[in-house]
Short mmCIF file of C-alpha atoms in Angstrom, two decimals:
data_model
loop_
_atom_site.label_atom_id
_atom_site.label_comp_id
_atom_site.label_asym_id
_atom_site.label_seq_id
_atom_site.Cartn_x
_atom_site.Cartn_y
_atom_site.Cartn_z
CA MET A 1 0.04 -0.11 0.30
CA ALA A 2 2.97 2.65 0.64
CA ALA A 3 4.90 4.09 -1.57
CA LEU A 4 8.37 1.95 -2.35
CA GLU A 5 10.40 4.73 -1.16
CA HIS A 6 8.46 4.68 2.30
CA GLY A 7 8.89 1.93 5.10
CA ALA A 8 5.68 0.75 6.56
CA ALA A 9 4.48 -2.04 9.14
CA GLN A 10 1.70 -3.28 9.67
CA TRP A 11 0.11 -5.90 12.73
CA GLU A 12 -3.12 -6.18 14.49
CA THR A 13 -4.06 -5.36 17.70
CA TRP A 14 -6.98 -3.98 20.21
CA SER A 15 -8.82 -5.79 17.31
CA THR A 16 -8.27 -3.65 14.52
CA THR A 17 -5.28 -2.70 12.54
CA VAL A 18 -2.27 -0.75 13.49
CA ARG A 19 -0.47 0.93 10.07
CA LEU A 20 2.90 2.39 10.71
CA VAL A 21 4.52 4.62 7.61
CA VAL A 22 7.97 6.40 7.85
CA THR A 23 9.67 8.67 5.45
CA ASP A 24 12.72 7.07 6.12
CA PRO A 25 13.09 3.10 5.74
CA ALA A 26 16.12 3.10 7.78
CA ALA A 27 13.98 3.96 10.93
CA LEU A 28 11.21 1.70 10.73
CA PRO A 29 12.23 -0.82 12.86
CA GLU A 30 13.12 1.93 15.94
CA ALA A 31 9.42 3.48 15.05
CA GLU A 32 7.85 0.14 15.34
CA GLU A 33 9.71 -0.75 18.68
CA LEU A 34 8.03 2.52 20.00
CA VAL A 35 4.59 2.12 18.94
CA ARG A 36 4.52 -1.43 20.26
CA ALA A 37 5.75 -0.22 23.48
CA GLU A 38 3.22 2.66 23.69
CA LEU A 39 0.36 0.84 23.06
CA ALA A 40 1.27 -1.91 25.32
CA ALA A 41 1.13 0.87 27.92
CA VAL A 42 -2.19 2.36 26.69
CA ASP A 43 -3.77 -1.00 26.72
CA LEU A 44 -2.43 -1.94 30.43
CA ALA A 45 -3.48 1.00 31.77
CA CYS A 46 -6.97 1.82 30.40
CA SER A 47 -8.83 -1.67 28.49
CA ARG A 48 -11.75 -2.82 30.11
CA PHE A 49 -11.60 -6.21 28.78
CA ARG A 50 -8.29 -6.86 30.85
CA ASP A 51 -8.64 -7.63 34.64
CA ASP A 52 -5.48 -6.69 35.28
CA SER A 53 -5.65 -3.15 33.41
CA GLU A 54 -5.17 -0.10 36.16
CA LEU A 55 -8.90 0.99 34.64
CA HIS A 56 -10.10 -2.72 35.75
CA HIS A 57 -8.87 -1.55 39.32
CA VAL A 58 -10.54 1.40 39.35
CA HIS A 59 -13.49 0.28 38.82
CA GLN A 60 -13.51 -2.06 41.89
CA THR A 61 -13.04 1.26 44.56
CA ALA A 62 -16.38 1.41 44.65
CA GLY A 63 -16.13 5.51 44.40
CA ARG A 64 -13.71 5.93 46.51
CA PRO A 65 -10.90 8.17 45.11
CA VAL A 66 -7.62 6.29 43.96
CA GLU A 67 -4.19 7.71 42.94
CA VAL A 68 -3.64 6.50 39.30
CA SER A 69 -0.57 6.33 36.86
CA GLU A 70 0.47 9.36 34.99
CA LEU A 71 -0.86 7.78 31.69
CA LEU A 72 -4.10 6.96 32.95
CA ALA A 73 -5.13 10.14 33.82
CA GLU A 74 -4.07 11.97 31.06
CA LEU A 75 -6.09 9.32 28.96
CA VAL A 76 -9.22 10.16 31.20
CA ALA A 77 -8.43 13.64 31.27
CA VAL A 78 -8.94 13.63 27.89
CA ALA A 79 -11.63 11.81 27.54
CA LEU A 80 -13.74 14.02 30.06
CA ARG A 81 -12.75 16.97 27.70
CA ALA A 82 -13.73 15.57 24.57
CA ALA A 83 -17.40 14.96 26.63
CA ARG A 84 -17.51 18.47 28.14
CA ASP A 85 -16.47 19.81 24.23
CA THR A 86 -19.15 18.02 22.75
CA GLY A 87 -21.78 18.61 25.23
CA GLY A 88 -21.96 15.06 26.92
CA ASP A 89 -21.99 13.62 22.80
CA VAL A 90 -18.66 11.61 22.93
CA ASP A 91 -19.10 10.57 27.18
CA PRO A 92 -16.86 7.72 28.51
CA THR A 93 -19.17 6.98 31.29
CA VAL A 94 -21.09 4.62 28.86
CA GLY A 95 -19.03 1.84 29.22
CA ALA A 96 -21.48 -0.19 30.75
CA ALA A 97 -24.05 0.21 28.61
CA ILE A 98 -22.12 -1.12 25.68
CA ALA A 99 -20.81 -4.25 27.67
CA ASP A 100 -24.90 -4.78 28.70
CA LEU A 101 -25.80 -4.94 25.19
CA GLY A 102 -22.89 -7.64 24.33
CA TYR A 103 -19.46 -5.89 23.07
CA ASP A 104 -17.88 -7.00 26.48
CA ARG A 105 -14.68 -8.06 25.29
CA ASP A 106 -12.72 -7.82 22.66
CA PHE A 107 -14.31 -7.33 19.68
CA ALA A 108 -12.66 -10.26 17.86
CA GLU A 109 -13.98 -12.89 19.89
CA ILE A 110 -17.72 -11.68 19.79
CA ASP A 111 -18.24 -14.40 17.40
CA ALA A 112 -21.89 -15.92 18.47
CA PRO A 113 -25.08 -13.81 17.81
CA ALA A 114 -26.39 -13.94 21.00
CA GLY A 115 -30.28 -13.40 19.51
CA ASN A 116 -33.06 -12.09 21.32
CA SER A 117 -33.16 -13.00 24.62
CA GLY A 118 -36.71 -11.46 25.36
CA THR A 119 -37.69 -8.43 27.43
CA ARG A 120 -35.32 -7.57 29.91
CA LEU A 121 -35.43 -4.10 32.36
CA ILE A 122 -31.91 -2.55 32.44
CA VAL A 123 -31.01 -0.39 35.21
CA TYR A 124 -27.98 2.15 35.10
CA PRO A 125 -26.91 4.64 37.30
CA THR A 126 -27.75 8.31 36.30
CA ALA A 127 -24.06 9.44 36.69
CA ASN A 128 -22.64 10.76 33.46
CA TRP A 129 -19.31 12.14 32.72
CA ARG A 130 -20.07 15.53 34.77
CA HIS A 131 -19.92 12.86 37.90
CA VAL A 132 -16.28 11.36 37.45
CA ARG A 133 -13.67 13.78 39.57
CA LEU A 134 -10.34 13.69 38.57
CA ARG A 135 -7.60 15.94 40.29
CA GLY A 136 -4.47 15.78 38.86
CA ARG A 137 -3.81 12.14 39.11
CA ARG A 138 -6.66 11.76 41.42
CA LEU A 139 -9.00 9.73 40.23
CA THR A 140 -13.12 9.33 41.67
CA VAL A 141 -15.31 7.13 38.93
CA PRO A 142 -19.25 6.74 40.95
CA PRO A 143 -20.01 3.29 42.09
CA GLY A 144 -21.40 1.19 39.48
CA VAL A 145 -20.34 3.42 36.94
CA THR A 146 -17.85 1.57 33.67
CA LEU A 147 -15.86 3.72 31.75
CA ASP A 148 -15.22 2.90 28.30
CA LEU A 149 -12.30 5.30 26.84
CA GLY A 150 -12.06 3.53 23.36
CA ALA A 151 -13.47 6.71 21.93
CA THR A 152 -10.11 8.86 22.71
CA ALA A 153 -7.99 6.81 23.85
CA LYS A 154 -7.28 5.14 20.22
CA ALA A 155 -6.97 8.57 18.72
CA TRP A 156 -4.55 10.16 21.66
CA ALA A 157 -2.31 6.72 21.18
CA ALA A 158 -2.00 7.49 17.41
CA ASP A 159 -1.04 11.51 17.98
CA ARG A 160 0.78 10.56 20.48
CA CYS A 161 2.46 7.63 19.02
CA ALA A 162 3.38 9.95 15.70
CA ARG A 163 5.04 12.66 17.47
CA LEU A 164 7.10 10.11 19.59
CA VAL A 165 8.53 8.11 16.77
CA ALA A 166 9.52 11.72 14.68
CA ALA A 167 11.06 13.23 17.84
CA ALA A 168 12.76 9.66 18.04
CA THR A 169 14.20 9.45 14.35
CA GLY A 170 13.46 12.34 12.66
CA ALA A 171 11.40 11.14 10.02
CA GLY A 172 8.14 11.52 8.65
CA VAL A 173 5.42 9.44 10.47
CA LEU A 174 1.88 7.90 9.75
CA VAL A 175 0.44 6.51 12.35
CA SER A 176 -2.93 4.67 11.52
CA LEU A 177 -4.93 2.48 14.13
CA GLY A 178 -8.14 1.12 12.35
CA GLY A 179 -8.57 4.22 10.55
CA ASP A 180 -7.53 7.00 13.01
CA ILE A 181 -4.69 8.83 11.34
CA ALA A 182 -2.11 11.00 12.88
CA THR A 183 1.06 12.20 11.43
CA ALA A 184 3.51 13.80 12.35
CA GLY A 185 7.30 15.54 11.04
CA PRO A 186 8.07 16.55 7.36
CA ALA A 187 5.50 15.07 4.91
CA PRO A 188 6.21 13.25 1.50
CA ALA A 189 6.56 15.24 -1.10
CA GLY A 190 2.61 15.90 -2.12
CA GLY A 191 1.42 15.07 1.06
CA TRP A 192 0.19 11.83 2.69
CA ARG A 193 -1.99 10.03 0.42
CA VAL A 194 -4.87 8.64 2.37
CA LEU A 195 -8.11 6.48 0.90
CA VAL A 196 -11.47 7.19 2.57
CA GLN A 197 -13.74 4.46 2.09
CA ASP A 198 -15.38 2.80 5.25
CA ARG A 199 -15.34 -0.59 3.18
CA PRO A 200 -14.66 -2.40 -0.59
CA GLY A 201 -17.78 -1.10 -2.23
CA GLU A 202 -18.85 2.05 0.12
CA PRO A 203 -18.33 5.33 -1.72
CA GLY A 204 -13.89 6.41 -1.05
CA CYS A 205 -11.77 8.93 -2.21
CA THR A 206 -8.07 9.98 -1.93
CA VAL A 207 -7.25 13.03 -0.61
CA ARG A 208 -3.94 14.29 0.87
CA LEU A 209 -2.79 15.45 4.10
CA PRO A 210 0.36 17.91 5.15
CA GLY A 211 2.39 16.58 7.95
CA GLY A 212 0.92 17.44 11.17
CA ALA A 213 -2.32 16.67 9.93
CA ALA A 214 -4.81 13.49 11.30
CA LEU A 215 -8.17 12.13 9.82
CA ALA A 216 -10.30 9.43 12.00
CA SER A 217 -13.58 8.16 10.76
CA SER A 218 -16.64 6.87 12.87
CA SER A 219 -18.74 4.36 11.36
CA THR A 220 -22.14 2.62 11.81
CA ILE A 221 -21.49 -0.16 9.55
CA SER A 222 -17.81 -1.29 11.43
CA ARG A 223 -18.06 -3.15 14.21
CA GLN A 224 -21.45 -4.53 14.80
CA TRP A 225 -23.09 -7.28 15.98
CA LEU A 226 -26.33 -8.93 17.23
CA GLY A 227 -26.96 -8.22 20.15
CA PRO A 228 -30.53 -8.73 22.24
CA HIS A 229 -32.38 -5.40 20.36
CA GLY A 230 -31.14 -6.80 16.99
CA VAL A 231 -27.95 -5.44 14.89
CA LEU A 232 -26.03 -3.50 16.78
CA HIS A 233 -23.13 -0.82 16.11
CA HIS A 234 -20.35 0.71 19.04
CA ILE A 235 -21.23 4.44 18.66
CA LEU A 236 -23.70 4.88 21.84
CA ASP A 237 -26.04 7.77 22.26
CA PRO A 238 -25.32 8.33 25.83
CA ARG A 239 -29.17 9.59 26.27
CA THR A 240 -30.21 6.45 25.48
CA GLY A 241 -27.40 4.05 26.82
CA MET A 242 -28.27 2.32 22.72
CA PRO A 243 -26.72 2.55 19.63
CA ALA A 244 -27.04 5.99 17.75
CA PRO A 245 -29.80 5.99 14.90
CA ARG A 246 -28.12 5.14 11.83
CA VAL A 247 -28.10 8.45 10.19
CA TRP A 248 -24.71 8.45 8.65
CA ARG A 249 -22.70 5.15 7.60
CA THR A 250 -19.73 6.28 7.71
CA VAL A 251 -18.27 10.48 8.96
CA SER A 252 -14.52 11.72 8.34
CA VAL A 253 -13.15 14.23 9.98
CA ALA A 254 -9.34 15.79 9.25
CA ALA A 255 -8.04 18.30 12.26
CA ARG A 256 -4.92 18.79 13.95
CA SER A 257 -4.54 16.49 15.73
CA CYS A 258 -6.20 12.91 15.85
CA VAL A 259 -7.84 13.36 19.24
CA HIS A 260 -9.59 16.60 18.02
CA ALA A 261 -10.73 14.22 14.66
CA ASN A 262 -12.11 11.54 16.21
CA THR A 263 -14.29 13.06 18.76
CA LEU A 264 -15.72 15.58 15.77
CA SER A 265 -16.50 12.34 13.69
CA THR A 266 -17.64 10.33 17.27
CA ALA A 267 -19.90 13.14 18.14
CA ALA A 268 -20.92 12.89 15.00
CA VAL A 269 -22.98 9.85 14.42
CA VAL A 270 -24.27 10.45 17.28
CA ARG A 271 -25.58 14.46 16.50
CA GLY A 272 -27.04 12.36 13.12
CA ARG A 273 -29.02 14.95 11.31
CA ALA A 274 -27.55 17.89 13.04
CA ALA A 275 -24.05 16.75 11.90
CA HIS A 276 -23.04 18.37 8.70
CA GLY A 277 -24.45 22.15 9.67
CA TRP A 278 -22.08 21.25 13.11
CA LEU A 279 -19.18 20.34 11.67
CA ALA A 280 -19.66 23.21 8.79
CA ARG A 281 -20.45 25.83 11.64
CA GLN A 282 -17.05 24.96 12.75
CA GLY A 283 -15.32 24.86 9.94
CA ALA A 284 -14.21 21.74 9.94
CA PRO A 285 -12.78 19.71 6.75
CA ALA A 286 -15.50 16.65 7.06
CA ARG A 287 -17.06 13.48 4.74
CA LEU A 288 -20.25 12.18 6.06
CA VAL A 289 -21.78 9.44 4.24
CA SER A 290 -25.37 8.43 4.28
CA GLN A 291 -27.29 5.39 4.72
CA ARG A 292 -28.23 5.87 1.60
CA ARG A 293 -24.46 5.99 -0.05
CA GLN A 294 -25.26 9.89 -0.47
CA VAL A 295 -21.90 11.45 0.11
CA TYR A 296 -21.93 15.29 2.31
CA ALA A 297 -18.89 17.88 2.37
CA THR A 298 -17.95 20.52 4.24
CA THR A 299 -16.57 23.51 2.07
CA GLY A 300 -12.80 22.83 4.03
CA TRP A 301 -13.00 18.94 2.80
CA PRO A 302 -11.82 19.02 -1.26
CA LEU A 303 -13.61 17.42 -3.94
CA MET B 1 -45.13 77.35 28.57
CA ASP B 2 -48.99 76.53 28.34
CA ARG B 3 -50.01 73.41 29.61
CA ALA B 4 -50.14 71.36 26.48
CA GLN B 5 -46.21 72.51 25.53
CA GLY B 6 -45.90 71.43 29.47
CA LEU B 7 -46.75 67.69 28.71
CA ARG B 8 -45.22 67.43 25.61
CA ARG B 9 -41.84 68.37 27.15
CA ALA B 10 -42.56 65.91 29.96
CA THR B 11 -43.23 63.27 28.32
CA GLY B 12 -40.29 63.76 25.84
CA LEU B 13 -38.27 63.71 28.82
CA THR B 14 -39.55 60.06 29.85
CA GLY B 15 -38.97 58.80 26.90
CA LEU B 16 -35.93 60.08 27.10
CA LEU B 17 -35.53 58.02 30.80
CA ALA B 18 -36.92 55.44 29.82
CA ALA B 19 -34.79 54.78 26.51
CA PHE B 20 -31.74 55.28 28.76
CA GLY B 21 -33.36 52.64 31.35
CA VAL B 22 -33.56 50.19 28.58
CA ALA B 23 -30.17 50.13 26.80
CA GLY B 24 -29.21 50.57 30.75
CA SER B 25 -31.18 47.66 30.52
CA LEU B 26 -29.60 45.76 27.90
CA ALA B 27 -25.76 46.63 28.50
CA VAL B 28 -25.82 44.99 32.00
CA ALA B 29 -27.75 41.92 30.54
CA THR B 30 -25.20 41.68 28.03
CA VAL B 31 -22.32 42.15 30.64
CA ALA B 32 -23.90 39.58 32.73
CA TYR B 33 -24.59 36.77 29.74
CA ALA B 34 -20.72 37.43 29.07
CA ALA B 35 -19.48 36.91 32.62
CA ARG B 36 -22.28 33.40 32.49
CA ASN B 37 -20.08 32.24 29.22
CA ASP B 38 -17.16 33.17 30.64
CA ASN B 39 -17.88 31.05 33.76
CA GLN B 40 -19.02 28.11 31.77
CA SER B 41 -15.51 27.66 30.17
CA THR B 42 -14.00 26.53 33.47
CA GLY B 43 -16.62 25.12 35.00
CA ASP B 44 -17.72 21.78 35.28
CA ASN B 45 -20.96 22.55 34.41
CA GLN B 46 -20.41 23.26 30.58
CA GLY B 47 -21.68 21.74 28.51
CA THR B 48 -24.19 23.09 26.05
CA SER B 49 -20.98 24.13 24.18
CA ASP B 50 -21.78 23.82 20.24
CA GLY B 51 -18.07 23.98 19.35
CA ILE B 52 -15.20 22.08 20.27
CA THR B 53 -12.10 24.98 20.78
CA SER B 54 -10.15 23.17 23.46
CA THR B 55 -9.34 19.68 22.71
CA ASP B 56 -7.10 20.51 19.72
CA SER B 57 -3.46 20.97 21.57
CA SER B 58 -1.21 20.70 18.73
CA THR B 59 -1.89 23.80 16.89
CA ASP B 60 0.97 25.09 15.13
CA ASN B 61 0.52 27.27 12.40
CA GLY B 62 -2.26 29.61 13.10
CA SER B 63 -4.54 27.80 10.97
CA ALA B 64 -7.65 25.98 13.03
CA TRP B 65 -7.87 22.99 10.31
CA PRO B 66 -5.36 21.23 8.14
CA GLU B 67 -5.62 22.03 4.14
CA LEU B 68 -6.45 18.62 2.69
CA SER B 69 -6.12 17.91 -1.19
CA SER B 70 -7.94 15.87 -3.21
CA ASP B 71 -5.47 13.00 -5.03
CA ASP B 72 -7.68 11.46 -8.29
CA GLY B 73 -4.61 9.06 -9.36
CA GLY B 74 -4.20 5.60 -8.68
CA GLY B 75 -1.33 3.38 -7.13
CA GLN B 76 -0.54 3.21 -3.75
CA ARG B 77 -1.74 4.96 -0.74
CA ASP B 78 -0.32 5.62 2.66
CA ALA B 79 -3.15 4.44 4.94
CA THR B 80 -7.29 4.11 4.45
CA SER B 81 -9.28 5.90 6.82
CA GLY B 82 -12.59 3.76 7.05
CA GLY B 83 -14.91 3.66 10.01
CA SER B 84 -13.82 2.18 13.10
#
């Protein structure tokens, strides 16, 4: 996929594809080592699927404040900022809701349809992101609340890995974690070439990103599974605890950080019909694919 | 000054004062509204913001958004951004 003069590596983690491209092939081994180590650290800090993760330990504290690592504090802070800035559209406290819908283990392990198990009464804590307290590294999660940092942690990791590799090697770098793309350092001539397409057969286009730019896509057709209420996708509306209505198949946004791009694309899926105007008013370069595969773009998106 | 002229002058003065009053109230309301928004931007009760301004920590060239360009050429791409 990469141009021949680049160095590229690709592997699977977090049930998604990691792609690493550097402008200097000689920098690839060091770059890959850095990225693998960083992703392992993030996973150990905030995975909700691991019993040995720091976040799992926090969930066991039943509402008591706990001193967490600098890394987890940063990941939680990023998630809370995303919640604040989107008016709660991207809320990390949906962990219990999405687990109850069946996404309670690594996505690659969700292979058996749960089917319709009949009527169930599910009561969720009324707490939301506003009830999570983070003072420095002192974190308090209300009893019964499970944090899902996945929406922002992956994008944050892409940003961080790109910056680390560029700083360590001096090469231009692109890091893609399941399509959440961050770049740093000098870009190749003409920019990074990125295919924006949810999956084969979906509307697609290729754009060029300048160095330092980021691009994220959120989808209602990827990461689907058959849950107790039918076919579900992984982007929940925090207000209902259910998957957001399928107004858009895919929303892609470019920004100067992957966290920013991902926060906007995720919130856009949650906002549904209002998303295009909301993104346009902010001037965000964005591309939205409707359920009927019609493509809408804001003025900042190249046509 | 006859009675009618006096009434007109009094009415004009009252209207002028009323106008000042309305303007003053608007000014007070504007200041109060601005102060309320300032408080929201730093408080825990924020949540009605329609835009995102604070999550982007890597702006380095004064432009809020990166400038993308289209690429109609075929061949190899560096990466794919799809749903995640």
